[in-house]
Short mmCIF file of C-alpha atoms and ligand atoms in Angstrom, two decimals:
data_model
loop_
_atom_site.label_atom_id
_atom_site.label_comp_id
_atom_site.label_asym_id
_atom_site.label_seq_id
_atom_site.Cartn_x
_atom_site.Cartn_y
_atom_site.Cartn_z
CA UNK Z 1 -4.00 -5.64 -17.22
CA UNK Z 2 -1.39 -5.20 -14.45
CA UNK Z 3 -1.44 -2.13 -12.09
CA UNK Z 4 1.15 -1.14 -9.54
CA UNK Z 5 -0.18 1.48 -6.81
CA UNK Z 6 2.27 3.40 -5.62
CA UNK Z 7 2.32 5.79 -2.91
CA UNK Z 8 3.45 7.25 0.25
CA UNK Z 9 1.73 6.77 3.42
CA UNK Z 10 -0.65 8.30 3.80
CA UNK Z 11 -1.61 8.75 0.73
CA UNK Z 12 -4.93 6.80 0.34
CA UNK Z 13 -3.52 3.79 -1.36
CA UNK Z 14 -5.76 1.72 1.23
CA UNK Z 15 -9.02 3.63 0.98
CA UNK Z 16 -8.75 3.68 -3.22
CA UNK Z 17 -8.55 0.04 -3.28
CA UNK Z 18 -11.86 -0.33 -1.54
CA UNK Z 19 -13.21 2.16 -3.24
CA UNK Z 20 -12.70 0.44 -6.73
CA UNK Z 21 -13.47 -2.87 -5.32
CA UNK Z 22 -17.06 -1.60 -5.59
CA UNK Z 23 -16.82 -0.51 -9.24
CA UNK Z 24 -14.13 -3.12 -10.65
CA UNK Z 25 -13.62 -7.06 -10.65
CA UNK Z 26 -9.89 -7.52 -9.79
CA UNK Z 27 -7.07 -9.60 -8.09
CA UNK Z 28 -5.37 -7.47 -5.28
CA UNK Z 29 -1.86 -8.58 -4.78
CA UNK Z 30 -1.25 -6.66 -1.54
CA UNK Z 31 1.81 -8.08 -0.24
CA UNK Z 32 1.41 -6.94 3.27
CA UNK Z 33 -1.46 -9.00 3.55
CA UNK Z 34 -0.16 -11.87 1.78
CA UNK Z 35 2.72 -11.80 4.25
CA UNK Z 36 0.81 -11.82 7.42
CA UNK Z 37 -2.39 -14.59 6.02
CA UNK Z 38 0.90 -16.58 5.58
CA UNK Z 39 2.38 -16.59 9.03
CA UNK Z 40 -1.54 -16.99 10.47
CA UNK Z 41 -1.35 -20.39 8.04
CA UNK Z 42 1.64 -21.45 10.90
CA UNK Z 43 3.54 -22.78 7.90
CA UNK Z 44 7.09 -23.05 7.92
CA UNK Z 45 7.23 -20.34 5.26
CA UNK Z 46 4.86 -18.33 7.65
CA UNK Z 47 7.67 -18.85 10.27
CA UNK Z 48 10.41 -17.52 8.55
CA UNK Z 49 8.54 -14.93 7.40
CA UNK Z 50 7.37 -13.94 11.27
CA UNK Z 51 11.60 -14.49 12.41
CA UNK Z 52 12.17 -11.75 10.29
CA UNK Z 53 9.41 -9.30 10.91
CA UNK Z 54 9.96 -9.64 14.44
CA UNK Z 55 13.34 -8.50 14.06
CA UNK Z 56 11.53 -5.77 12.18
CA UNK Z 57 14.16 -6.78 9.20
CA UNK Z 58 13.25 -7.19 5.33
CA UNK Z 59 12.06 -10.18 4.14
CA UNK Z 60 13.59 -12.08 1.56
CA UNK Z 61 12.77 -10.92 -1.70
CA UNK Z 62 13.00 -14.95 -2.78
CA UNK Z 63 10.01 -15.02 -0.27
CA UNK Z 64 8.25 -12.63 -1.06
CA UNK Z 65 7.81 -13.24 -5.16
CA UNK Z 66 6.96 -16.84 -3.34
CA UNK Z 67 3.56 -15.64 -1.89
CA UNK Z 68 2.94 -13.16 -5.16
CA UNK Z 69 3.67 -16.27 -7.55
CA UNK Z 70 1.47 -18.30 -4.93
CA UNK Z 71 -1.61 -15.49 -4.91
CA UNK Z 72 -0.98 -15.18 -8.55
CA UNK Z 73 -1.72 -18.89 -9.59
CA UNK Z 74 -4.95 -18.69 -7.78
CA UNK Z 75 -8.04 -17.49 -9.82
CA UNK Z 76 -6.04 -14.51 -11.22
CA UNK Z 77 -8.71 -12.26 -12.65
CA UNK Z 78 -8.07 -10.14 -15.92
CA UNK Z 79 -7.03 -7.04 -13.94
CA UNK Z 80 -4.50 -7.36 -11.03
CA UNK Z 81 -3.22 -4.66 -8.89
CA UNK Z 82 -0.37 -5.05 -7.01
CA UNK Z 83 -0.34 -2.76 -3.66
CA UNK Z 84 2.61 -2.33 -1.51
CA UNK Z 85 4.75 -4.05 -4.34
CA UNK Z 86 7.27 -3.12 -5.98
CA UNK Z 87 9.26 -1.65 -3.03
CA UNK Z 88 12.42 -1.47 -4.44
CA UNK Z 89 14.48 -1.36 -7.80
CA UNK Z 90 15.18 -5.13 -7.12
CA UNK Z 91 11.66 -6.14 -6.78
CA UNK Z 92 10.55 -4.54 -9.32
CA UNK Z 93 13.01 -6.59 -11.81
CA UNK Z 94 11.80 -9.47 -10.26
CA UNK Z 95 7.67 -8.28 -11.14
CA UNK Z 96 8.94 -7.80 -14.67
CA UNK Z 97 10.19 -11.52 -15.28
CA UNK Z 98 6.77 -12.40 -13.65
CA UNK Z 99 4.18 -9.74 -15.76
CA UNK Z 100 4.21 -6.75 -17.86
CA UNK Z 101 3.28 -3.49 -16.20
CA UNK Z 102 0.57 -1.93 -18.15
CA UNK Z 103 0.18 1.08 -15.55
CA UNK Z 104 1.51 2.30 -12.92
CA UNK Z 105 -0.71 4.87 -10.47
CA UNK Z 106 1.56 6.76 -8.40
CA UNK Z 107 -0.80 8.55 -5.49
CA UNK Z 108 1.06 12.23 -5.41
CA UNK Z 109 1.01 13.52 -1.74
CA UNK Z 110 3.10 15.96 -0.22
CA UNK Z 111 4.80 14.85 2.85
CA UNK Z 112 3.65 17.64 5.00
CA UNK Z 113 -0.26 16.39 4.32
CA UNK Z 114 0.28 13.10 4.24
CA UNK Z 115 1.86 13.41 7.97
CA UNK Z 116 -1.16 15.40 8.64
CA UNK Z 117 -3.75 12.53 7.77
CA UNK Z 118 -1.50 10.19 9.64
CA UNK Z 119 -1.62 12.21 12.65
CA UNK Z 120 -5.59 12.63 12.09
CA UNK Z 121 -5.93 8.93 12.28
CA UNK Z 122 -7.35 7.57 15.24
CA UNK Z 123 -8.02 3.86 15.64
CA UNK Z 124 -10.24 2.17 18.69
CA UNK Z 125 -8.98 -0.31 20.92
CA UNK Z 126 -11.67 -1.94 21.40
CA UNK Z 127 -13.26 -2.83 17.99
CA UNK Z 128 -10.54 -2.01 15.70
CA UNK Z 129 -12.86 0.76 13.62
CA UNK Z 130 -10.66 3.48 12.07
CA UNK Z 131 -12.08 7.10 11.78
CA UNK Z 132 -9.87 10.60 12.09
CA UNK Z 133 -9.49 13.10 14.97
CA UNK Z 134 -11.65 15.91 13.28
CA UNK Z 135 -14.76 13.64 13.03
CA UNK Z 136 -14.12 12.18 17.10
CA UNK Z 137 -13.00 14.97 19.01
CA UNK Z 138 -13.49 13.32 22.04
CA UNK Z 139 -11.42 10.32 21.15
CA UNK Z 140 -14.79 8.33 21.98
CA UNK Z 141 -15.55 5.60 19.06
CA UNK Z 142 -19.15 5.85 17.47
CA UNK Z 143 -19.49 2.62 16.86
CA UNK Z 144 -18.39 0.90 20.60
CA UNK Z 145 -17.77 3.47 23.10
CA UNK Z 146 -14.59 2.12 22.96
CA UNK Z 147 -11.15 4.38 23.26
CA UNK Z 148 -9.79 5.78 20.27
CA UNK Z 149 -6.07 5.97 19.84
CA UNK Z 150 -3.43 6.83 17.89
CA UNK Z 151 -1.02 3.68 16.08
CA UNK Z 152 2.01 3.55 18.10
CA UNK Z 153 4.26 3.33 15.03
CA UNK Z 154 2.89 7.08 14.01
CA UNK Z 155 4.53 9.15 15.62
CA UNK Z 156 5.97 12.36 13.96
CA UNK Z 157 9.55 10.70 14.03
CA UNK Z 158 8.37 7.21 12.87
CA UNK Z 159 6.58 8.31 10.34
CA UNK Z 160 9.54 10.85 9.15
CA UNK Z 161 12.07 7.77 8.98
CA UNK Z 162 9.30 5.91 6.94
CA UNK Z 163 8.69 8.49 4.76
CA UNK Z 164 12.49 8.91 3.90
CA UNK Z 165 13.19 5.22 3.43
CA UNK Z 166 9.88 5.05 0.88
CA UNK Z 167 11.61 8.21 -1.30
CA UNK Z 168 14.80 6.02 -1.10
CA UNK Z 169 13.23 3.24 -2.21
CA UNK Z 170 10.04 4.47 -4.66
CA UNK Z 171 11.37 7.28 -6.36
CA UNK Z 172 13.55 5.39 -8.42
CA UNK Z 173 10.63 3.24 -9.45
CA UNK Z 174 8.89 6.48 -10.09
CA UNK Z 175 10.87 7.40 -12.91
CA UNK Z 176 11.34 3.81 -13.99
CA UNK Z 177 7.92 3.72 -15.28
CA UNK Z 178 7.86 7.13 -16.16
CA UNK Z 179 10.25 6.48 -18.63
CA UNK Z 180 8.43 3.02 -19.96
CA UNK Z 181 5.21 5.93 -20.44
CA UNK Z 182 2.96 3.60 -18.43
CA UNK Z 183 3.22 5.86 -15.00
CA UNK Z 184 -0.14 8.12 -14.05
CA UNK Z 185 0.49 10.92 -11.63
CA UNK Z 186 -3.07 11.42 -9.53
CA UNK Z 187 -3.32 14.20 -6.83
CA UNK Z 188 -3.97 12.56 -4.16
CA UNK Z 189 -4.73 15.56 -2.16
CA UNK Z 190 -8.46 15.45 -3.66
CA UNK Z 191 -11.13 13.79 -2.03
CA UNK Z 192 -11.31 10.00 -2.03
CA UNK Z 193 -14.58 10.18 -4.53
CA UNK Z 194 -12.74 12.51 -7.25
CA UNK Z 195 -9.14 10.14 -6.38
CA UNK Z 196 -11.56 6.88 -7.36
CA UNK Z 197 -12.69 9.04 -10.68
CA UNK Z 198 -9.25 10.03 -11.86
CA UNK Z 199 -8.20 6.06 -11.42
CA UNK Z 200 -11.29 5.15 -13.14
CA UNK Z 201 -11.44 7.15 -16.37
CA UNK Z 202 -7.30 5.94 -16.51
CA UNK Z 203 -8.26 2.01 -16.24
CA UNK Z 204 -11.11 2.52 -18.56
ZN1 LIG O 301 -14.98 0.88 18.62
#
């Protein structure tokens, strides 16, 4: 079975992958990830791949199906989820010569809440641990003492130009699998416990 998570920022796309990690055997095919494990390798691949980032332009999409074919031949388990992939119309023509889509979980958020869950989120500087601004008021981390802070690449504006380049590029695939039948709409305004039991009962 092959799942494509699709959301906004924000959204919980991060947390409900953990989350089912505990309840489901899977392959995650998070292309982020993929992207970055590649430059640590200091391959020439990983090079390319960190030129472009950098530059804070898009990497190939030759690449990129490169490092999902790559992740793919290794141990793929029965159910794979692909997070953070499809991005765009193209790629996802490319994922269909590659699988079948069996499902497609699209995380509904409204902008205005998923902007205020990005603003809530606090990170520390010192060991990395990420909690929210309502459970820290004092911006002092729990676990080191360290200094909580906010990502510099969230604020308001950032996140608005984000936001308008993921409806750009995900609504379309919205509707693409919408019309194949195989998209799942989950309000991802609940909590992350009744998010993970909505994705459950649709995998199941
Ligand atoms: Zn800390």
């Amino acid at each position: 079975m092959n799942i494509v998570l699709l959301g906004i920022q924000g959204s919980g796309k991060g947390t409900l992958v953990q989350d089912l990690s505990n309840h489901l055997d899977f392959s995650l095919v998070s292309v982020g990830a993929l992207l970055r494990e590649e430059i640590a390798t200091g391959s020439e691949l990983g090079k390319l791949i960190k030129s472009k980032t950098d530059k804070g332009e898009l990497v190939d999409i030759k690449i990129v199906i490169e490092t999902v074919n790559k992740k793919l031949s290794q141990n793929r388990k029965p159910i794979v989820i692909f997070d953070g992939f499809p991005r765009s119309k193209e790629q996802a023509d490319e994922l269909d010569k590659i699988c079948n889509v069996d499902l497609a979980i699209y995380l509904d958020l409204k902008k205005e809440d998923a902007i205020k869950r990005i603003m809530n989120r606090l990170t520390c500087s010192k060991c990395g641990n990420i909690t929210t601004r309502v459970k820290c008021p004092d911006l002092i981390c729990p676990i080191c003492n360290g200094k909580l802070t906010v990502r510099s690449d969230d604020t308001p504006e950032a996140v608005n130009k984000r936001f308008e380049q993921y409806e750009l590029e995900t609504y379309p695939l919205i509707k693409r699998y919408k019309e194949r039948g195989v998209l799942v709409e989950i309000d991802a305004s609940k909590t992350p416990d009744e998010v993970l039991k909505a994705v459950m009962k649709v995998i199941k």
